[in-house]
CSV table of C-alpha atoms in Angstrom, one decimal:
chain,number,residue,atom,x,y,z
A,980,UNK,CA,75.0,199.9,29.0
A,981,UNK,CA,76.1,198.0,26.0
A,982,UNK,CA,72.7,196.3,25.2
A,983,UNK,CA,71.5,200.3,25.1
A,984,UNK,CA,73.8,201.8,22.9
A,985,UNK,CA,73.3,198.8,20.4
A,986,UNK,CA,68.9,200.0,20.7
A,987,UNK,CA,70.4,203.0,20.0
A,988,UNK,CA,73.0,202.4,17.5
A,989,UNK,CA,70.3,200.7,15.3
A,990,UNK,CA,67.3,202.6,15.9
A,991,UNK,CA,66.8,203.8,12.5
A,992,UNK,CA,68.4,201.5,10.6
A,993,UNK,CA,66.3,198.5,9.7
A,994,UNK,CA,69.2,195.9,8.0
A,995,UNK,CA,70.7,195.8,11.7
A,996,UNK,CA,67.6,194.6,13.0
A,997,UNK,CA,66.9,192.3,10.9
A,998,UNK,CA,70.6,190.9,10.8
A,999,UNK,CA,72.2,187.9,12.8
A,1000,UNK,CA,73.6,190.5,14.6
A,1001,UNK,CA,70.8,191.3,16.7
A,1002,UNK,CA,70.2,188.0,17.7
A,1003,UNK,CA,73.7,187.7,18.9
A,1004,UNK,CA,73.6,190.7,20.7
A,1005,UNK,CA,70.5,189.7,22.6
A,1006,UNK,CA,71.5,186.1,23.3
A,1007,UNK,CA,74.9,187.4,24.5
A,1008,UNK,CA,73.7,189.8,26.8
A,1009,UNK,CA,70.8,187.3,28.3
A,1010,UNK,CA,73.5,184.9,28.9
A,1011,UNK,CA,76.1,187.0,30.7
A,1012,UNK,CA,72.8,188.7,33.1
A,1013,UNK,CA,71.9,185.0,33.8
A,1014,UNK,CA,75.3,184.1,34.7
A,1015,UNK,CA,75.7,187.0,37.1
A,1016,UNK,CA,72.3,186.4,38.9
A,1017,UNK,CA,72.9,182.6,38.9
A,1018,UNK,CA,75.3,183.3,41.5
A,1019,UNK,CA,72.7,184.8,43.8
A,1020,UNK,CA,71.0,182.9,46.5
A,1021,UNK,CA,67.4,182.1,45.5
A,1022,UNK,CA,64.2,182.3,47.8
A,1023,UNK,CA,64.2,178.9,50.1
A,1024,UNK,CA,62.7,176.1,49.5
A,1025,UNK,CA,58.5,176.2,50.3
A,1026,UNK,CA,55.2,173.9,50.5
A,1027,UNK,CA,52.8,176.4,48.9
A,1028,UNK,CA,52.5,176.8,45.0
A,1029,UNK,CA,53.2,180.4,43.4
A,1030,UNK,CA,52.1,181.6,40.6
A,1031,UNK,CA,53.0,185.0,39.6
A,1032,UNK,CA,51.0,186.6,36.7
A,1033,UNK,CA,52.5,189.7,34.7
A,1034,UNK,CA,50.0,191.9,32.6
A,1035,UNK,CA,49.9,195.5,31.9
A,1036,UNK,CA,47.5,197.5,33.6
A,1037,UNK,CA,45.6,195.9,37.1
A,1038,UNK,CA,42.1,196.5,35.4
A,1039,UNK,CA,43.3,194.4,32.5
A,1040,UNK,CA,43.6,191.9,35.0
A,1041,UNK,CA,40.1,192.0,36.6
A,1042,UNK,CA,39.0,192.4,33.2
A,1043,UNK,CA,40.4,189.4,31.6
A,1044,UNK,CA,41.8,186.8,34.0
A,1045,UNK,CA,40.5,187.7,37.4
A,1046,UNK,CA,39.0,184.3,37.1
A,1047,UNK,CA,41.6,182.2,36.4
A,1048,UNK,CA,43.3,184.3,39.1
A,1049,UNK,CA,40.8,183.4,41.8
A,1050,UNK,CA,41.3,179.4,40.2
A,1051,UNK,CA,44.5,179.6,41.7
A,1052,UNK,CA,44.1,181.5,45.2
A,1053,UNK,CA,41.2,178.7,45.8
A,1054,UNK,CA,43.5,176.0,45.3
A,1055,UNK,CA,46.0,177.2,47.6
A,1056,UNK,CA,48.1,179.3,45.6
A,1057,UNK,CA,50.1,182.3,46.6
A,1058,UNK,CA,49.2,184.5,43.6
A,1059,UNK,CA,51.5,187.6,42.7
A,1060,UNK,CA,50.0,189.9,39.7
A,1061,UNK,CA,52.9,192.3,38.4
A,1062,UNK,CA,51.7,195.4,36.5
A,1063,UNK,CA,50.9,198.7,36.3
A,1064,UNK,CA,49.1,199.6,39.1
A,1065,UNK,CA,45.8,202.0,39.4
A,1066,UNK,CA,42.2,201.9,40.9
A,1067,UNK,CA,41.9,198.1,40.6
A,1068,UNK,CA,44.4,196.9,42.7
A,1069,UNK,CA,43.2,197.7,46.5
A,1070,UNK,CA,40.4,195.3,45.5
A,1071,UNK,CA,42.7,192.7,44.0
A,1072,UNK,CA,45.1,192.9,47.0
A,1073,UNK,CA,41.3,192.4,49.5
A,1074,UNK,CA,40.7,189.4,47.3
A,1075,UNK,CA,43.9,187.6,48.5
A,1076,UNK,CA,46.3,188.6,45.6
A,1077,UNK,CA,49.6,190.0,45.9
A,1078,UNK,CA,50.2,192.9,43.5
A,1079,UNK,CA,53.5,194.6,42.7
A,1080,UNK,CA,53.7,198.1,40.7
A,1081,UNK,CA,56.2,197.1,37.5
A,1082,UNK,CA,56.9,199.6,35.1
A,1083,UNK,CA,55.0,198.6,31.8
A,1084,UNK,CA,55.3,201.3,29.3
A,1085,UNK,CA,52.4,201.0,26.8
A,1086,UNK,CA,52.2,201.9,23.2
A,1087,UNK,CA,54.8,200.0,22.0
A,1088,UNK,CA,58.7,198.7,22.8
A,1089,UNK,CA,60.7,201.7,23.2
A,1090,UNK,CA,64.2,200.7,23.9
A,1091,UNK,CA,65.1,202.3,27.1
A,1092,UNK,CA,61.5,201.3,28.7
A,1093,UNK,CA,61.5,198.5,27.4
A,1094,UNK,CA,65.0,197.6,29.0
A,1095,UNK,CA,63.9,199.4,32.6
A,1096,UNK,CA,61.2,197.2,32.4
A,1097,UNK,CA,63.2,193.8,31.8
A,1098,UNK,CA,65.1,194.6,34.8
A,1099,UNK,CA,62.1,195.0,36.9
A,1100,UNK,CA,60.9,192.0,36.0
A,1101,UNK,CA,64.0,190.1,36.2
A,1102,UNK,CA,64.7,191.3,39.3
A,1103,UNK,CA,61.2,190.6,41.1
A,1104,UNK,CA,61.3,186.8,39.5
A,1105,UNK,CA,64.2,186.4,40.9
A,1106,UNK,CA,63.1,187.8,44.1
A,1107,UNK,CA,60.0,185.5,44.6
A,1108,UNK,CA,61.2,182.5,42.6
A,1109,UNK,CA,57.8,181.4,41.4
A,1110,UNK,CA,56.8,178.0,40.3
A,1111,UNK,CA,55.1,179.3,37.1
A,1112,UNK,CA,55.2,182.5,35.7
A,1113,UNK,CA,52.3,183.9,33.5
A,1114,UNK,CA,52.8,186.4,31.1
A,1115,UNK,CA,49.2,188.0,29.4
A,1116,UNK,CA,49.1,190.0,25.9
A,1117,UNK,CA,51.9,190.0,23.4
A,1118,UNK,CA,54.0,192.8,24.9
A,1119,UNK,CA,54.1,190.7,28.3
A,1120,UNK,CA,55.3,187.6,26.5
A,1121,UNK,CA,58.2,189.7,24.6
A,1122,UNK,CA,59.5,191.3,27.7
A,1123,UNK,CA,58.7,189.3,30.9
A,1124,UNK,CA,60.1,185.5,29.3
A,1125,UNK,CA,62.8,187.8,27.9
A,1126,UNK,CA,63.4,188.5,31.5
A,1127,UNK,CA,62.7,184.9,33.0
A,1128,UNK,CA,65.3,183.4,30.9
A,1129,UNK,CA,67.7,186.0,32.4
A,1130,UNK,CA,67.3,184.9,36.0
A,1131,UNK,CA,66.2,181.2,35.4
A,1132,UNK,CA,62.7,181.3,35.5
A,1133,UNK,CA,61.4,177.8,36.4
A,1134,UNK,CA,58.2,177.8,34.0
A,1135,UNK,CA,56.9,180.7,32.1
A,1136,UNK,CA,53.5,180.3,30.3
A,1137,UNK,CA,52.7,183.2,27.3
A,1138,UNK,CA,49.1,183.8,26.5
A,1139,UNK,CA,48.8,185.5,23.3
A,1140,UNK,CA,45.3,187.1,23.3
A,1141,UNK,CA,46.1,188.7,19.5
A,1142,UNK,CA,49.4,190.1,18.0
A,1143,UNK,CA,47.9,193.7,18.5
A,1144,UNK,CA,48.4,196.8,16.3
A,1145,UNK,CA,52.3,196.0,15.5
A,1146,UNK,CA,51.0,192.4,13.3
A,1147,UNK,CA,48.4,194.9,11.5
A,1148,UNK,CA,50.2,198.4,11.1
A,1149,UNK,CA,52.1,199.0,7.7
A,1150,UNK,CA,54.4,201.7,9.3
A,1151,UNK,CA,57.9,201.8,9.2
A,1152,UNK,CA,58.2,201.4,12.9
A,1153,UNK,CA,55.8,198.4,13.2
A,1154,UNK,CA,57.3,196.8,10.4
A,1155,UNK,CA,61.0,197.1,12.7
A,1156,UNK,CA,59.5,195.8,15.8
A,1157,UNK,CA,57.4,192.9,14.2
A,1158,UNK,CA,60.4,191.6,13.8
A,1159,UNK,CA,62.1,192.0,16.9
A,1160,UNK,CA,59.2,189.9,18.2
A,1161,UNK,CA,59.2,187.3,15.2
A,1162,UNK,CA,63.0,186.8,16.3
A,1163,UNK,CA,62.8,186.9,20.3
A,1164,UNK,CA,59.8,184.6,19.7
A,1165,UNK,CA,61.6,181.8,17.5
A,1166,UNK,CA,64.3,182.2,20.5
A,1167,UNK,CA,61.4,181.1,23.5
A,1168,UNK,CA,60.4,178.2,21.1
A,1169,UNK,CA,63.7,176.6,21.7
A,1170,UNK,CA,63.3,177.0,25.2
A,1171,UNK,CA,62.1,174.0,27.7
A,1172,UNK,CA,60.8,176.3,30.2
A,1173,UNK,CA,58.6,178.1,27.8
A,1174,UNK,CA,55.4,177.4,26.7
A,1175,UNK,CA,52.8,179.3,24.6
A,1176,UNK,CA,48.9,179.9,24.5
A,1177,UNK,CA,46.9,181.2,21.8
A,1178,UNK,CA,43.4,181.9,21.1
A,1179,UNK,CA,42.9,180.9,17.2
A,1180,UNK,CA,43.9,178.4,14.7
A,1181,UNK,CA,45.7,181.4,12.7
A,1182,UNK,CA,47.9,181.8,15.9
A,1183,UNK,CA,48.4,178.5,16.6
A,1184,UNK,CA,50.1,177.7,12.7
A,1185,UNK,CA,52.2,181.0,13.4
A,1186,UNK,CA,53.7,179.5,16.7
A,1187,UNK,CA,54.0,176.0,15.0
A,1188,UNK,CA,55.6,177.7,12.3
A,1189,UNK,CA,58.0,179.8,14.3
A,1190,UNK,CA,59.1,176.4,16.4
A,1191,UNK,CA,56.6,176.0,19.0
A,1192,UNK,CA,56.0,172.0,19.3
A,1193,UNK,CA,52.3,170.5,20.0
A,1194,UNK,CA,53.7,169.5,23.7
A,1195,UNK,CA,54.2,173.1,24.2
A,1196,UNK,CA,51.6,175.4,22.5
A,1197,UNK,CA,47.9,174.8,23.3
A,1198,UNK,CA,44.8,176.4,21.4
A,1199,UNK,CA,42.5,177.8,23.4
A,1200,UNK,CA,39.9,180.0,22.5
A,1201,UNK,CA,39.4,183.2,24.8
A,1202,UNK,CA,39.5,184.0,28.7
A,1203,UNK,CA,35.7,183.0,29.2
A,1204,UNK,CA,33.0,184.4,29.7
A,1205,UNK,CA,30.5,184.2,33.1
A,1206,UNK,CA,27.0,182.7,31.6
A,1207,UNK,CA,25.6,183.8,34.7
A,1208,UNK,CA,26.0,187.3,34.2
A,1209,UNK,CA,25.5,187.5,30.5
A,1210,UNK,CA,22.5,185.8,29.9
A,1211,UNK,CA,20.1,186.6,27.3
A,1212,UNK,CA,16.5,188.4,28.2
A,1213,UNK,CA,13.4,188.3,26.1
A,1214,UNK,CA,13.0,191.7,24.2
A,1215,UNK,CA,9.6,193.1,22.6
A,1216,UNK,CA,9.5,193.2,18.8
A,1217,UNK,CA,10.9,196.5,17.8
A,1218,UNK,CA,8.6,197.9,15.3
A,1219,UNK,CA,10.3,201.1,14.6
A,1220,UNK,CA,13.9,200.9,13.3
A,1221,UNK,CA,15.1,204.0,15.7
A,1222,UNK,CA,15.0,201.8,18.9
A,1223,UNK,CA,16.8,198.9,17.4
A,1224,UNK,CA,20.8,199.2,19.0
A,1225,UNK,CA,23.9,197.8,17.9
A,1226,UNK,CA,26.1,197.9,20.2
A,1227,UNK,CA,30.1,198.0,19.9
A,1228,UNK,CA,32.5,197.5,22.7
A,1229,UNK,CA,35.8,198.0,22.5
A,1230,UNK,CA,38.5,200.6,23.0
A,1231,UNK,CA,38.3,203.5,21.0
A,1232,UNK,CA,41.4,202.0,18.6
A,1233,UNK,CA,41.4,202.6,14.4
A,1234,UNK,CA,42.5,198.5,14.7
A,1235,UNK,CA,39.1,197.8,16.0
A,1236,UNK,CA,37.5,198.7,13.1
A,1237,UNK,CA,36.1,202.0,14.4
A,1238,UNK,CA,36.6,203.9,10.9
A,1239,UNK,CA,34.8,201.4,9.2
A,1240,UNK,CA,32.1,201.4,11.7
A,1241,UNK,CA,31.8,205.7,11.6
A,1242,UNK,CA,31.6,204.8,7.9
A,1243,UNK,CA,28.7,202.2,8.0
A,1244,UNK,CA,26.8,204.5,10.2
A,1245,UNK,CA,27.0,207.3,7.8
A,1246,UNK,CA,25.7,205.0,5.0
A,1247,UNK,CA,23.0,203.5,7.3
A,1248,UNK,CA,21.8,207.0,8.3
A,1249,UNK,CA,21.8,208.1,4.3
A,1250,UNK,CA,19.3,205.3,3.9
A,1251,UNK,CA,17.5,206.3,6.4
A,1252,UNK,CA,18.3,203.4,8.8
A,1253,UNK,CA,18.3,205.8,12.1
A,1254,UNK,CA,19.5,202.7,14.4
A,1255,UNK,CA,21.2,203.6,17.6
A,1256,UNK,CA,25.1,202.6,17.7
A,1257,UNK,CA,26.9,202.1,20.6
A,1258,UNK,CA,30.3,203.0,21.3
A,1259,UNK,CA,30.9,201.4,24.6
A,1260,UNK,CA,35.0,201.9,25.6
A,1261,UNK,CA,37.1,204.4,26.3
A,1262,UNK,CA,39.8,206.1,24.1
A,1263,UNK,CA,44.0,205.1,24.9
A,1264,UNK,CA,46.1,207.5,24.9
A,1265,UNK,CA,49.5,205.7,25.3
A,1266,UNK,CA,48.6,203.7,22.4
A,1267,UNK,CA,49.3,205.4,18.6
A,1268,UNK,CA,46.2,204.0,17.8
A,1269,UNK,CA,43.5,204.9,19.6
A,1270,UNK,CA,40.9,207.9,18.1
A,1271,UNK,CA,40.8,211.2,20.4
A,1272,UNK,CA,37.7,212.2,22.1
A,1273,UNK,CA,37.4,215.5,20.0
A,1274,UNK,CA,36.2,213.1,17.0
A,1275,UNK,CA,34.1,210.6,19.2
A,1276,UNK,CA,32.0,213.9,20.4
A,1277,UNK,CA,32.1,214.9,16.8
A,1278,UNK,CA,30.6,211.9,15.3
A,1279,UNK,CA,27.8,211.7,17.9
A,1280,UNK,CA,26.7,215.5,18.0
A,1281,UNK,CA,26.6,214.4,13.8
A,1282,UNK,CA,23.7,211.5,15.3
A,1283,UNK,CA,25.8,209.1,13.9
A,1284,UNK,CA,26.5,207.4,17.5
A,1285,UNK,CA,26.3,207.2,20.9
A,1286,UNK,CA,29.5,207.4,22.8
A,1287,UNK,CA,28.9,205.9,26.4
A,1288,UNK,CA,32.7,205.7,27.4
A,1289,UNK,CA,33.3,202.9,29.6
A,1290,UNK,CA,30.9,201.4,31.3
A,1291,UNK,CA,30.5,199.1,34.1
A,1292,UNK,CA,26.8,197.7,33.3
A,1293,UNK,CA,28.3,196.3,30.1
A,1294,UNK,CA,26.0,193.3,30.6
A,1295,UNK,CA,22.7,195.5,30.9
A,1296,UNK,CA,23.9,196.9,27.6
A,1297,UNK,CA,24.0,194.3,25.8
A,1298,UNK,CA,20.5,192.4,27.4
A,1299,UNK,CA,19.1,195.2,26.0
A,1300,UNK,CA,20.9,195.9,22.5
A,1301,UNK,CA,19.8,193.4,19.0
A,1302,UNK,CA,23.0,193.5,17.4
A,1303,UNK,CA,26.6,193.1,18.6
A,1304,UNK,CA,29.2,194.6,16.3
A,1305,UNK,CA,32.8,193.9,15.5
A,1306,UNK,CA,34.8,195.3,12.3
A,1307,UNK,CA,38.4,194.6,14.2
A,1308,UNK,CA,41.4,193.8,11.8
A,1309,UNK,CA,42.7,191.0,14.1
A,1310,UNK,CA,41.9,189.6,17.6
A,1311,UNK,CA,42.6,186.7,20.0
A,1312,UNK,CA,39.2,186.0,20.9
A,1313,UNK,CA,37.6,189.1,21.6
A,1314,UNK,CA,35.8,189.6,24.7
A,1315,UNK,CA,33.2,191.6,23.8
A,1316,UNK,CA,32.2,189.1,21.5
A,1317,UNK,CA,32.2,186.2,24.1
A,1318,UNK,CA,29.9,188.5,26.6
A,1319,UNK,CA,27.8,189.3,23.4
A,1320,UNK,CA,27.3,185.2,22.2
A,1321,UNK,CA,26.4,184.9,25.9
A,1322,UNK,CA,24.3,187.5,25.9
A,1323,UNK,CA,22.1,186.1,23.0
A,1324,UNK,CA,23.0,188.8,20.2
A,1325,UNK,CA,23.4,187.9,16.5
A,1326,UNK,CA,26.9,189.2,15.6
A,1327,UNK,CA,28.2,191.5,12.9
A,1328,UNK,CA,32.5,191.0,12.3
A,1329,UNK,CA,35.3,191.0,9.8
A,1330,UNK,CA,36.4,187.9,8.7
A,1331,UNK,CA,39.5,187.7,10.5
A,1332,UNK,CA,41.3,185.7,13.5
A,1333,UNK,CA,39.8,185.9,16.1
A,1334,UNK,CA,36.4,187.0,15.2
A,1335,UNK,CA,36.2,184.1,12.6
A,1336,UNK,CA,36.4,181.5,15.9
A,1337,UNK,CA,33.3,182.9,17.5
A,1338,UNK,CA,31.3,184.3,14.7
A,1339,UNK,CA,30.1,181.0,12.0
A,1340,UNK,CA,29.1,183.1,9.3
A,1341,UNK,CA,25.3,182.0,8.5
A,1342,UNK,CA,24.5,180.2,12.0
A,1343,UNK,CA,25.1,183.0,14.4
A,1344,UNK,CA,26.3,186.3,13.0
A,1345,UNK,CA,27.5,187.4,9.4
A,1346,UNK,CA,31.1,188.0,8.6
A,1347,UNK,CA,32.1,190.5,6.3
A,1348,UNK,CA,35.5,192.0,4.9
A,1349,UNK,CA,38.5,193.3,6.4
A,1350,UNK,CA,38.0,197.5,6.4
A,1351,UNK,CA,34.8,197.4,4.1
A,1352,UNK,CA,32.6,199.6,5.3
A,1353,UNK,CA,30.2,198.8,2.9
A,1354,UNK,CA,29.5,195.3,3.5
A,1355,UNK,CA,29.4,196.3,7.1
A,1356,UNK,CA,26.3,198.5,6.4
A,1357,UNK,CA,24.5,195.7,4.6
A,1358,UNK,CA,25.1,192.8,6.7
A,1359,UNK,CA,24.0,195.3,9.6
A,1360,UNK,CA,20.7,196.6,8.0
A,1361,UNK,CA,20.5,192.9,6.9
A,1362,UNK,CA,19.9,191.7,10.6
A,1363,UNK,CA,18.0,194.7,11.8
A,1364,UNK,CA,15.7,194.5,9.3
A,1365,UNK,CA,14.6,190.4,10.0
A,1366,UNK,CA,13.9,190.2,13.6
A,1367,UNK,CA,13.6,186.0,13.1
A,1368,UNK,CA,16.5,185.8,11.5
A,1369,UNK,CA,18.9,188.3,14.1
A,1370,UNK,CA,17.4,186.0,17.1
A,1371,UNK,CA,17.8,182.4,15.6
A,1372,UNK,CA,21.9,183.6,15.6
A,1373,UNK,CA,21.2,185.0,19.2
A,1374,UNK,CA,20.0,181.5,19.9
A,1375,UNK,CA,22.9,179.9,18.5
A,1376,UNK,CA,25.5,182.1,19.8
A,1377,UNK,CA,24.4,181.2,23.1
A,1378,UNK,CA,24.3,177.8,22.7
A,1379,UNK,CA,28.2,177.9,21.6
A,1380,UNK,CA,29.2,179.8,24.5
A,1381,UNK,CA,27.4,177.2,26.6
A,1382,UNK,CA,29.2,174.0,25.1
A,1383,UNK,CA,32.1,175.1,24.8
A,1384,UNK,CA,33.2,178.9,26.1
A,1385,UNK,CA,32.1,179.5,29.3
A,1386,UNK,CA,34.5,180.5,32.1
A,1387,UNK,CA,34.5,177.0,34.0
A,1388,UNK,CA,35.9,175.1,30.9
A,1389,UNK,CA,38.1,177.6,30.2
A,1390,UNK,CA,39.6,178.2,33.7
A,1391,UNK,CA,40.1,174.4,34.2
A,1392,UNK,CA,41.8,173.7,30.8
A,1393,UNK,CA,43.6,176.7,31.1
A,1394,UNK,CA,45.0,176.2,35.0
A,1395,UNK,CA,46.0,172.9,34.0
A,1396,UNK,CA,48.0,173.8,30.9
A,1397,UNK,CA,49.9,176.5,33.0
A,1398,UNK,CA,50.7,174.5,36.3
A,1399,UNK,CA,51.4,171.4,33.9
A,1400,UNK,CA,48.9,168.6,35.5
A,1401,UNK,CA,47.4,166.1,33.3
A,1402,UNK,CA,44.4,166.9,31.8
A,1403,UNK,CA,43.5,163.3,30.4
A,1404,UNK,CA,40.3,162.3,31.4
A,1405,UNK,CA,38.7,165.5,31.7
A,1406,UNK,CA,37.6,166.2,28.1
A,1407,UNK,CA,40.0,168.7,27.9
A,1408,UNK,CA,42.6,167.6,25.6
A,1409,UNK,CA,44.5,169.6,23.4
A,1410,UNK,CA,42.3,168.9,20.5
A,1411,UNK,CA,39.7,170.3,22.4
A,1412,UNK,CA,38.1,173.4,20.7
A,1413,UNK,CA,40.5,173.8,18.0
A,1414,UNK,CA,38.5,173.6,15.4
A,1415,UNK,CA,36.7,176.6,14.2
């Protein structure tokens, strides 16, 4: 009850959070929980590894690291994925996982969820006692280690797949919980039992910089991406500009670059560049920064897009599509792009982290500026209009996800990092992949 009031106390008044104060409130009440709970009797000693993996929604999970899931259940573990739990998680729980419904309110860190939710978490790691615990996407990492250091957790690994709409919003409200996170954050990198995964050089200097040594923060770039499945297919010359697709995929979010996109399209269609765009996602709600469907259905009755929602087949889309297309302000590694390299496509992205890491500006895609809708419609015409060009990238794109981003590197490097075997000898150092 204390911890609450103090949320509320400073809730709208931005020099307490960013005073000492808060830090000492913080530390003060994740020291007096951990002495309580240390006094409970933990689950008994056991033979069989587990590795309990905390993410927000079970679909994220199948979506992103299903794979590095299924690494573990093969080599032995007992695997428990906390989250929020919908459609996805009668197949998980076939597959061998165990999955626990925990309370993860989206769309940012509201105090009292966010507190409801760092008890839930607290108590279920204390419950099952894991060997590692893996927290996925930055509002995992803030509230599940906050929660492991509570009850003792033995090993917590973060994966920060990008800093999300808080490290690229302006409002007031961001600008408070940015740095929250930049102080609980500098608190895990002064803890043993912490250690921190990023996909991109720009991460990786952050977390040095906040106190994250080398021994505890590895680079690694993305979740992977299943060559087998995206796989490139030879396409016919496309003589007339109308059937050449670009294809986006994403959620429907502003921080994706989806205004700059609606505004590229509306210069490419003045010029009489009628390609088809794809808008393959859907909308989310619970976050502040996702479009509505009422503009979505707006923009495509204009003929500036085609709206597909989301879509299973992604991999269809894109064997079919010429162009894959990415304005986002910041990423991790994004996804779409992975299954898009794999896939064969010349690229189209802002010059940003994350995008930067998989998009070399002049070998497989083009890079342009951060919310420049402008340069976006050139670089896009650009590589629509030169059919050699636009499949040379595709060529090369592939041949980068091949070397060095497929799923089976990236599983093994990133299984090893979390359980904390040695990974000398198997060409996975730490160096390994972190240049860009």
């Amino acid at each position: 009850m204390m911890m609450a009031a103090y949320w509320f106390a400073g809730l709208f008044n931005y020099s307490f959070w960013t005073s000492w104060w808060f830090g000492v409130v913080m530390l003060t009440f994740a020291l007096a929980f951990l002495r309580r709970e240390a006094m409970r009797p933990k689950v008994s000693a056991r033979k069989r590894r587990k590795t309990m993996i905390v993410c927000t929604e079970d679909w994220s999970f199948v979506s992103h690291r299903i794979g590095l899931g299924r690494a573990a259940l093969v080599r032995g573990d007992d695997v428990v994925v906390a989250c929020n739990t919908g459609t996805a998680a009668q197949k998980l729980r076939k597959e061998g996982f165990r999955v626990v419904s925990i309370p993860i309110a989206r769309g940012g860190l509201s105090p009292i969820k966010s507190l409801n939710t760092i008890r839930a978490l607290a108590c279920l790691i204390r419950r099952e006692n894991p060997d590692v615990v893996v927290n996925v996407a930055i509002q995992c990492v803030v509230l599940s280690s906050f929660a492991g250091l509570m009850v003792g957790a033995k090993r917590t690994v973060n994966m920060v797949t990008g800093l999300g709409f808080l490290f690229v919003s302006d409002g007031a409200k961001a600008k408070i919980v940015r740095h929250i996170v930049s102080l609980l954050l500098r608190l895990y990198a002064f803890c043993p039992s912490i250690r921190m995964i990023v996909q991109n050089a720009d991460d990786h200097a952050l977390m040095k910089a906040l106190g994250f040594t080398e021994k505890r923060l590895m680079l690694i770039r993305g979740s992977g991406v299943d060559i087998s499945t995206f796989r490139p297919t030879d396409k016919a010359m496309r003589e007339d500009s109308e059937s050449r697709t670009a294809v986006f995929v994403a959620r429907m979010l502003w921080s994706k670059g989806l205004g700059e996109l609606i505004e590229a399209a509306r210069m490419l269609k003045s010029r009489d560049r009628n390609y088809r765009i794809l808008l393959v996602g859907d909308t989310d709600p619970a976050n502040p920064d996702s479009a509505n469907e009422k503009d979505l259905l707006e923009w495509q009755s204009q003929g500036l897009i085609e709206w597909m929602g989301k879509r299973s087949d992604v991999a269809e889309l894109l064997s079919d599509a010429d162009l894959a297309v990415l304005p986002s302000w910041r990423e991790g590694l994004p996804k779409s792009l992975l299954e898009a390299a794999a896939s064969g496509l010349a690229m189209v992205a802002t010059d940003v982290p994350g995008c930067r890491e998989i998009v070399r500006h002049g070998e497989n895609g083009l890079l342009v500026p951060l919310r420049d809708g402008t340069q976006l419609a050139n670089a896009i015409e650009e590589l629509m209009e030169d059919d050699t060009r636009r499949r040379a990238y595709g060529q090369a794109a592939r041949m980068l996800v091949e070397r060095e981003l497929c799923d089976s590197v990236i599983i093994a490097k990133t299984l090893a990092f979390v359980t904390g075997d040695d990974i000398s000898g198997t060409g996975l150092s730490t160096s390994v992949m972190a240049t860009t």
